[in-house]
Amino acid sequence: MATAADSSTGAILRQPGFAHLLLYRIASMLSYQIVAVTVGWHIYEITRNPFSLGLIGLAEVLPFFCVAPFAGYLVDHLPRRRLGMVAIAGLILTAVILCAVALGWLPFKGVWPIYAAIALTGMVRAFLSPIYNALFARVLQRSQFAHGAGLGSVVFQAGMVIGPALGGALVGWGSKGLAYAVAAVMAAIALAALAQLKVEEPPPPATRAPIFSSIAEGARFVLSNQIMLGAMALDMFSVLLGGVVAMLPAFIHDILLHGPEGLGILRAAPALGSICVGLWLARHPLHRNAGRTLLLAVAGFGLCVIGFGLSRHFWLSAMILLFYGACDGVSVVVRSTILQLATPDEMRGRVSSINGIFISSSNELGAFYGGSMARLLGLVPAVVIGGFAVLGVAGITAWKAPLLRRLNLRDLQ
């Protein structure tokens, strides 16, 4: 593990353990994002129905919810690196199945084999973030967590920039099968990074608590911490109500009138904004007024959602999504830092899984919610109303969670 004195950004990046962990994170994110943008195009190409895009999120989130609590328990009780390698192998299998579907190598027709593969992705993804967060705390010291969270956010968002753009380019200039094959290769690189990672695993617990009581212990810890619970709930409801990414294929087809390359650009724009914020926060960590900054960023996120819904110009929409991602990037870094600083090491898997449930509630259920609202109200009214709802969420959180509103991160160190 690193020494406490090595707290600069350069020193952290020179640590082989953290470097391998970041490679695992970006390669797995590239694989996931290439699949996500390709599946969205694949499904909409078959159905031409925005509701079918919402079903992608539902197909992923239901298996995720079923597996996530048990994934956190396993991360806290089994060797984390090896468990991560098994999970990444599942990500490779998903991409291979989708590639076979796209190339017509399977006898199954229609969209249900695609939804089945996405369900497998949901089960696998339940392990990815808990493993990253647990290993993060083993390769860095507490004094490095704020810098490390910023760098981790940059790498994560870089995957979200490159992945959609690469996926859109591969579909537009190649084929869906090629895109899925490249996703499988990216997952294999993540597997190799974990295989090379040298990390001191925590000793196994002397006695294992019953699985359900252990899961309940993690839930009680989160629910009793107003700062952690407030940050998770703020992110969950803002993205649940204001997430627009799942609807981008419909906007591209029906409003902005671009092809798969344009979809890749729009999918990448929010992550590019988050990268810019992450780079800044990696060098200038938010120690003072972190809670106030978080709430203002969520309000800005809501305003960007409204602006995107009203835009009819491709590049204006892309610019709005850039600022949308910048606001979301502040939330990601602050929430990640809170999670690392406030969680005991022996509970990192369970707490990270609970955090993942909150995040997946916002992303995947948000995709289903967005598709349902678009079907009920129309595409543009659904997005604009969601943006105003996000502004309400920010105001209610500022009122109901005063400890989060007054948060200084130095108080947690």
Coordinates of C-alpha atoms in Angstrom, one line a residue:
M1 CA 0.0 0.0 0.0
A2 CA 1.1 3.6 -0.5
T3 CA 2.5 5.7 2.3
A4 CA 0.6 8.5 3.8
A5 CA 3.1 11.0 2.4
D6 CA 2.4 10.1 -1.2
S7 CA -0.7 12.2 -1.6
S8 CA 0.0 14.2 -4.8
T9 CA -1.8 13.3 -8.0
G10 CA 1.4 12.3 -9.7
A11 CA 2.5 10.0 -6.8
I12 CA -0.9 8.3 -6.8
L13 CA -0.7 7.6 -10.5
R14 CA 2.8 6.1 -10.3
Q15 CA 1.5 3.4 -7.9
P16 CA 1.3 0.1 -9.9
G17 CA -1.7 -1.1 -7.8
F18 CA -3.8 2.0 -8.5
A19 CA -2.7 2.1 -12.1
H20 CA -4.0 -1.5 -12.6
L21 CA -7.2 -0.7 -10.8
L22 CA -7.8 2.3 -13.1
L23 CA -7.1 0.1 -16.2
Y24 CA -9.7 -2.4 -14.9
R25 CA -12.2 0.4 -14.4
I26 CA -11.8 2.1 -17.8
A27 CA -11.7 -1.2 -19.8
S28 CA -14.8 -2.6 -18.1
M29 CA -16.6 0.8 -18.6
L30 CA -15.6 0.8 -22.3
S31 CA -17.0 -2.7 -22.7
Y32 CA -20.2 -1.8 -20.9
Q33 CA -20.7 1.5 -22.8
I34 CA -20.0 0.0 -26.2
V35 CA -22.6 -2.6 -25.5
A36 CA -25.1 0.0 -24.2
V37 CA -25.0 2.3 -27.2
T38 CA -25.1 -0.6 -29.6
V39 CA -28.0 -2.3 -27.9
G40 CA -29.9 1.0 -27.9
W41 CA -29.4 1.3 -31.6
H42 CA -30.1 -2.4 -32.2
I43 CA -33.4 -2.4 -30.3
Y44 CA -34.7 0.8 -31.7
E45 CA -33.7 -0.3 -35.3
I46 CA -36.0 -3.3 -34.8
T47 CA -38.9 -1.7 -32.9
R48 CA -38.9 2.0 -33.7
N49 CA -40.6 2.4 -30.2
P50 CA -39.2 4.6 -27.4
F51 CA -40.9 2.3 -24.9
S52 CA -38.6 -0.5 -26.0
L53 CA -35.6 1.6 -25.0
G54 CA -37.1 1.9 -21.5
L55 CA -37.4 -1.9 -21.3
I56 CA -33.6 -2.1 -21.8
G57 CA -33.2 -0.4 -18.4
L58 CA -35.8 -2.6 -16.8
A59 CA -34.2 -5.8 -18.2
E60 CA -30.9 -4.8 -16.6
V61 CA -32.1 -3.3 -13.3
L62 CA -34.4 -6.2 -12.1
P63 CA -31.6 -8.8 -12.1
F64 CA -29.2 -6.2 -10.7
F65 CA -31.5 -5.6 -7.7
C66 CA -31.8 -9.3 -7.1
V67 CA -28.1 -9.9 -7.0
A68 CA -26.6 -6.6 -5.6
P69 CA -27.2 -7.3 -1.9
F70 CA -25.6 -10.7 -2.1
A71 CA -22.8 -9.3 -4.2
G72 CA -21.9 -6.8 -1.4
Y73 CA -21.8 -9.7 1.1
L74 CA -19.6 -11.8 -1.1
V75 CA -17.2 -8.8 -1.7
D76 CA -16.8 -8.4 2.1
H77 CA -16.2 -12.2 2.7
L78 CA -14.3 -13.5 -0.4
P79 CA -11.0 -12.5 -2.1
R80 CA -12.0 -9.4 -4.0
R81 CA -9.6 -9.6 -6.9
R82 CA -10.6 -13.1 -7.8
L83 CA -14.3 -12.3 -7.5
G84 CA -13.8 -9.4 -9.8
M85 CA -12.2 -11.7 -12.4
V86 CA -15.2 -14.0 -12.3
A87 CA -17.5 -11.0 -12.8
I88 CA -15.5 -9.7 -15.8
A89 CA -15.7 -13.1 -17.4
G90 CA -19.5 -12.7 -17.3
L91 CA -19.1 -9.4 -19.0
I92 CA -17.1 -11.1 -21.8
L93 CA -19.8 -13.7 -22.1
T94 CA -22.6 -11.1 -22.5
A95 CA -20.7 -9.3 -25.3
V96 CA -20.1 -12.7 -27.1
I97 CA -23.8 -13.6 -26.9
L98 CA -24.8 -10.2 -28.3
C99 CA -22.3 -10.6 -31.1
A100 CA -23.7 -14.0 -32.0
V101 CA -27.2 -12.5 -32.1
A102 CA -26.2 -9.6 -34.3
L103 CA -24.4 -11.9 -36.7
G104 CA -27.4 -14.3 -36.9
W105 CA -25.4 -17.2 -35.5
L106 CA -28.2 -18.1 -33.0
P107 CA -31.6 -19.6 -34.1
F108 CA -33.5 -17.1 -31.9
K109 CA -35.3 -14.2 -33.5
G110 CA -36.7 -10.9 -32.3
V111 CA -35.6 -8.7 -29.4
W112 CA -36.0 -11.1 -26.4
P113 CA -32.5 -12.7 -26.8
I114 CA -31.0 -9.1 -26.5
Y115 CA -33.0 -8.4 -23.4
A116 CA -31.9 -11.8 -21.9
A117 CA -28.2 -10.8 -22.5
I118 CA -28.8 -7.4 -20.9
A119 CA -30.3 -9.2 -17.9
L120 CA -27.0 -11.2 -17.6
T121 CA -25.2 -7.8 -17.7
G122 CA -27.3 -6.6 -14.8
M123 CA -26.3 -9.6 -12.7
V124 CA -22.6 -9.2 -13.5
R125 CA -22.5 -5.4 -13.0
A126 CA -23.7 -5.8 -9.4
F127 CA -20.2 -6.9 -8.6
L128 CA -18.1 -4.3 -10.6
S129 CA -18.5 -1.2 -8.5
P130 CA -18.3 -2.9 -5.0
I131 CA -15.1 -4.6 -6.1
Y132 CA -13.6 -1.4 -7.4
N133 CA -14.5 0.5 -4.2
A134 CA -13.2 -2.2 -1.9
L135 CA -9.9 -2.5 -3.8
F136 CA -9.6 1.3 -4.0
A137 CA -9.3 1.4 -0.2
R138 CA -6.6 -1.3 -0.2
V139 CA -4.3 0.4 -2.7
L140 CA -4.6 4.0 -1.3
Q141 CA -4.3 5.6 2.1
R142 CA -7.1 7.7 3.6
S143 CA -5.1 10.9 2.9
Q144 CA -5.2 10.0 -0.8
F145 CA -8.9 9.3 -1.1
A146 CA -10.0 12.7 -2.2
H147 CA -7.4 12.9 -5.0
G148 CA -8.0 9.2 -5.9
A149 CA -11.8 9.7 -6.1
G150 CA -11.2 12.6 -8.6
L151 CA -8.9 10.5 -10.7
G152 CA -11.2 7.5 -10.5
S153 CA -14.0 9.7 -11.7
V154 CA -11.9 11.0 -14.6
V155 CA -11.1 7.4 -15.7
F156 CA -14.8 6.3 -15.3
Q157 CA -16.0 9.3 -17.3
A158 CA -13.3 8.8 -19.9
G159 CA -14.8 5.3 -20.5
M160 CA -18.2 7.0 -20.8
V161 CA -16.8 9.4 -23.5
I162 CA -14.8 7.0 -25.5
G163 CA -17.2 4.0 -25.2
P164 CA -20.3 5.6 -26.7
A165 CA -18.3 7.4 -29.4
L166 CA -16.5 4.2 -30.3
G167 CA -19.7 2.2 -30.2
G168 CA -21.4 4.6 -32.5
A169 CA -18.5 4.7 -34.9
L170 CA -18.2 0.9 -34.9
V171 CA -22.0 0.5 -35.7
G172 CA -22.0 3.4 -38.3
W173 CA -18.8 2.4 -40.1
G174 CA -18.7 -1.3 -39.4
S175 CA -21.5 -3.3 -37.9
K176 CA -23.3 -4.2 -34.7
G177 CA -21.4 -7.5 -34.6
L178 CA -18.1 -5.7 -34.8
A179 CA -19.1 -3.4 -31.9
Y180 CA -20.0 -6.3 -29.7
A181 CA -16.7 -8.1 -30.5
V182 CA -14.7 -5.0 -29.5
A183 CA -16.7 -4.8 -26.3
A184 CA -15.6 -8.4 -25.5
V185 CA -12.0 -7.5 -26.1
M186 CA -12.3 -4.5 -23.8
A187 CA -13.7 -6.8 -21.1
A188 CA -10.8 -9.2 -21.6
I189 CA -8.3 -6.3 -21.0
A190 CA -10.1 -5.5 -17.7
L191 CA -9.7 -9.2 -16.7
A192 CA -6.0 -9.0 -17.5
A193 CA -5.6 -5.9 -15.4
L194 CA -7.2 -7.6 -12.3
A195 CA -5.0 -10.6 -12.9
Q196 CA -1.9 -8.4 -12.7
L197 CA -3.1 -6.3 -9.7
K198 CA -1.0 -6.8 -6.6
V199 CA -3.0 -6.0 -3.5
E200 CA -3.0 -7.0 0.2
E201 CA -6.4 -8.5 0.7
P202 CA -8.0 -8.1 4.2
P203 CA -8.0 -11.2 6.3
P204 CA -11.2 -13.2 6.1
P205 CA -13.5 -12.6 9.1
A206 CA -13.0 -15.1 11.9
T207 CA -16.7 -15.8 11.9
R208 CA -19.2 -15.2 9.2
A209 CA -22.5 -13.5 10.2
P210 CA -25.6 -15.0 8.6
I211 CA -26.0 -13.5 5.2
F212 CA -29.3 -11.7 5.7
S213 CA -28.3 -10.2 9.0
S214 CA -25.0 -9.1 7.5
I215 CA -26.8 -7.4 4.6
A216 CA -29.2 -5.7 7.0
E217 CA -26.2 -4.4 9.0
G218 CA -25.0 -2.6 5.9
A219 CA -28.4 -1.2 5.2
R220 CA -28.7 0.1 8.8
F221 CA -25.3 1.8 8.6
V222 CA -26.4 3.7 5.4
L223 CA -29.9 4.6 6.7
S224 CA -28.4 6.0 10.0
N225 CA -25.9 8.3 8.2
Q226 CA -27.8 11.5 7.0
I227 CA -24.9 12.7 4.9
M228 CA -24.4 9.4 3.0
L229 CA -28.1 8.7 2.7
G230 CA -28.8 12.3 1.5
A231 CA -26.1 12.2 -1.1
M232 CA -27.3 8.8 -2.4
A233 CA -30.9 9.8 -2.5
L234 CA -30.2 13.1 -4.2
D235 CA -28.3 11.3 -7.0
M236 CA -31.0 8.6 -7.3
F237 CA -34.0 10.9 -7.7
S238 CA -32.3 13.5 -9.8
V239 CA -31.1 11.0 -12.4
L240 CA -34.3 8.9 -12.1
L241 CA -36.4 12.0 -13.0
G242 CA -34.0 13.9 -15.2
G243 CA -31.9 11.3 -17.0
V244 CA -32.1 11.8 -20.7
V245 CA -29.4 9.4 -21.9
A246 CA -31.7 6.4 -22.5
M247 CA -33.9 8.5 -24.7
L248 CA -31.1 9.7 -27.0
P249 CA -31.8 7.2 -29.8
A250 CA -35.3 8.5 -30.1
F251 CA -34.1 12.2 -30.0
I252 CA -31.5 11.3 -32.7
H253 CA -34.0 9.6 -35.0
D254 CA -37.1 11.8 -34.5
I255 CA -35.9 15.3 -33.5
L256 CA -32.3 15.9 -34.2
L257 CA -32.2 13.7 -37.4
H258 CA -28.8 12.2 -37.2
G259 CA -27.4 8.7 -37.5
P260 CA -25.5 6.4 -35.1
E261 CA -22.4 8.6 -35.2
G262 CA -24.5 11.5 -33.8
L263 CA -25.8 9.1 -31.2
G264 CA -22.3 8.3 -30.1
I265 CA -21.4 12.0 -29.9
L266 CA -24.4 12.8 -27.7
R267 CA -23.8 9.8 -25.5
A268 CA -20.2 10.9 -25.1
A269 CA -20.9 14.6 -24.4
P270 CA -22.1 14.2 -20.7
A271 CA -19.0 12.1 -19.9
L272 CA -16.7 14.7 -21.5
G273 CA -18.2 17.3 -19.2
S274 CA -17.6 15.0 -16.2
I275 CA -14.0 14.5 -17.2
C276 CA -13.3 18.2 -17.2
V277 CA -14.8 18.5 -13.7
G278 CA -13.0 15.4 -12.5
L279 CA -9.6 16.7 -13.7
W280 CA -10.2 19.9 -11.9
L281 CA -11.4 18.2 -8.7
A282 CA -8.4 15.8 -8.8
R283 CA -6.1 18.7 -8.5
H284 CA -8.4 20.9 -6.4
P285 CA -10.4 18.6 -4.1
L286 CA -13.6 19.9 -2.6
H287 CA -12.9 20.1 1.1
R288 CA -15.0 23.2 2.1
N289 CA -18.6 23.8 1.2
A290 CA -18.8 20.4 -0.6
G291 CA -22.5 19.9 0.4
R292 CA -23.6 23.3 -0.9
T293 CA -21.6 22.8 -4.2
L294 CA -23.3 19.4 -4.6
L295 CA -26.8 20.8 -4.3
L296 CA -26.0 23.7 -6.7
A297 CA -24.7 21.1 -9.2
V298 CA -27.9 19.1 -9.0
A299 CA -29.9 22.2 -9.6
G300 CA -27.7 23.0 -12.7
F301 CA -28.3 19.4 -13.8
G302 CA -32.1 20.0 -13.8
L303 CA -31.7 23.2 -15.8
C304 CA -29.6 21.3 -18.4
V305 CA -32.4 18.7 -18.7
I306 CA -34.9 21.4 -19.5
G307 CA -32.6 23.0 -22.0
F308 CA -31.9 19.7 -23.8
G309 CA -35.6 18.9 -24.0
L310 CA -36.3 22.3 -25.7
S311 CA -33.3 22.2 -28.1
R312 CA -33.8 21.4 -31.8
H313 CA -30.2 21.8 -32.9
F314 CA -27.7 19.0 -32.7
W315 CA -24.7 20.9 -31.6
L316 CA -26.6 23.0 -29.1
S317 CA -28.0 19.7 -27.7
A318 CA -24.5 18.3 -27.5
M319 CA -23.2 21.5 -25.6
I320 CA -26.1 21.3 -23.2
L321 CA -25.2 17.6 -22.5
L322 CA -21.6 18.7 -21.9
F323 CA -22.8 21.0 -19.0
Y324 CA -25.2 18.3 -17.9
G325 CA -22.3 15.9 -17.5
A326 CA -20.2 18.6 -15.7
C327 CA -22.9 19.0 -13.1
D328 CA -23.3 15.3 -12.7
G329 CA -19.5 15.0 -12.4
V330 CA -19.5 17.1 -9.2
S331 CA -22.1 14.8 -7.7
V332 CA -20.1 11.7 -8.6
V333 CA -16.8 12.9 -7.1
V334 CA -18.5 14.2 -3.9
R335 CA -20.5 11.1 -3.4
S336 CA -17.6 8.8 -4.1
T337 CA -15.4 10.7 -1.5
I338 CA -18.1 10.5 1.1
L339 CA -18.5 6.8 0.4
Q340 CA -14.8 6.1 0.9
L341 CA -14.2 8.3 3.9
A342 CA -17.4 7.3 5.9
T343 CA -17.4 3.5 5.3
P344 CA -15.5 1.0 7.6
D345 CA -13.3 -1.3 5.6
E346 CA -15.1 -4.4 6.7
M347 CA -18.4 -3.0 5.2
R348 CA -17.2 -1.6 1.9
G349 CA -18.7 -4.3 -0.2
R350 CA -22.2 -4.1 1.4
V351 CA -22.3 -0.3 1.5
S352 CA -21.0 0.0 -2.1
S353 CA -23.7 -2.4 -3.2
I354 CA -26.4 -0.3 -1.5
N355 CA -24.9 2.7 -3.3
G356 CA -25.1 0.7 -6.5
I357 CA -28.7 0.0 -5.9
F358 CA -29.4 3.7 -5.5
I359 CA -27.4 4.5 -8.7
S360 CA -29.0 1.7 -10.7
S361 CA -32.4 2.8 -9.5
S362 CA -31.7 6.2 -11.1
N363 CA -30.1 4.9 -14.3
E364 CA -32.0 1.8 -15.3
L365 CA -35.4 2.6 -13.6
G366 CA -34.9 6.1 -14.9
A367 CA -34.7 4.6 -18.4
F368 CA -37.9 2.7 -17.9
Y369 CA -39.6 5.8 -16.3
G370 CA -38.4 8.0 -19.2
G371 CA -39.6 5.6 -21.8
S372 CA -43.0 5.3 -20.1
M373 CA -43.4 9.0 -19.7
A374 CA -42.4 9.6 -23.3
R375 CA -45.1 7.1 -24.4
L376 CA -47.7 8.8 -22.2
L377 CA -46.8 12.5 -22.7
G378 CA -44.6 12.6 -25.7
L379 CA -40.8 12.7 -25.9
V380 CA -40.2 16.4 -25.3
P381 CA -42.8 17.1 -22.6
A382 CA -41.5 14.1 -20.6
V383 CA -38.0 15.4 -20.6
V384 CA -38.9 19.0 -19.7
I385 CA -41.2 18.0 -16.8
G386 CA -38.4 15.7 -15.5
G387 CA -36.0 18.7 -15.5
F388 CA -38.4 20.7 -13.3
A389 CA -38.8 17.7 -11.0
V390 CA -35.0 17.6 -10.5
L391 CA -35.1 21.3 -9.3
G392 CA -37.7 20.2 -6.8
V393 CA -35.5 17.3 -5.6
A394 CA -32.5 19.7 -5.0
G395 CA -34.7 22.0 -3.0
I396 CA -36.3 19.3 -0.8
T397 CA -32.9 17.7 -0.1
A398 CA -31.4 21.1 1.0
W399 CA -34.3 21.4 3.4
K400 CA -34.5 17.9 4.7
A401 CA -30.7 17.1 5.0
P402 CA -29.1 20.0 6.7
L403 CA -25.9 18.0 7.6
L404 CA -25.4 17.4 3.9
R405 CA -26.1 21.0 3.0
R406 CA -23.4 22.1 5.5
L407 CA -20.9 19.4 4.7
N408 CA -17.2 20.0 4.7
L409 CA -15.3 16.9 3.6
R410 CA -12.5 17.6 6.1
D411 CA -14.9 16.8 8.8
L412 CA -15.0 13.2 7.6
Q413 CA -11.2 12.7 7.5

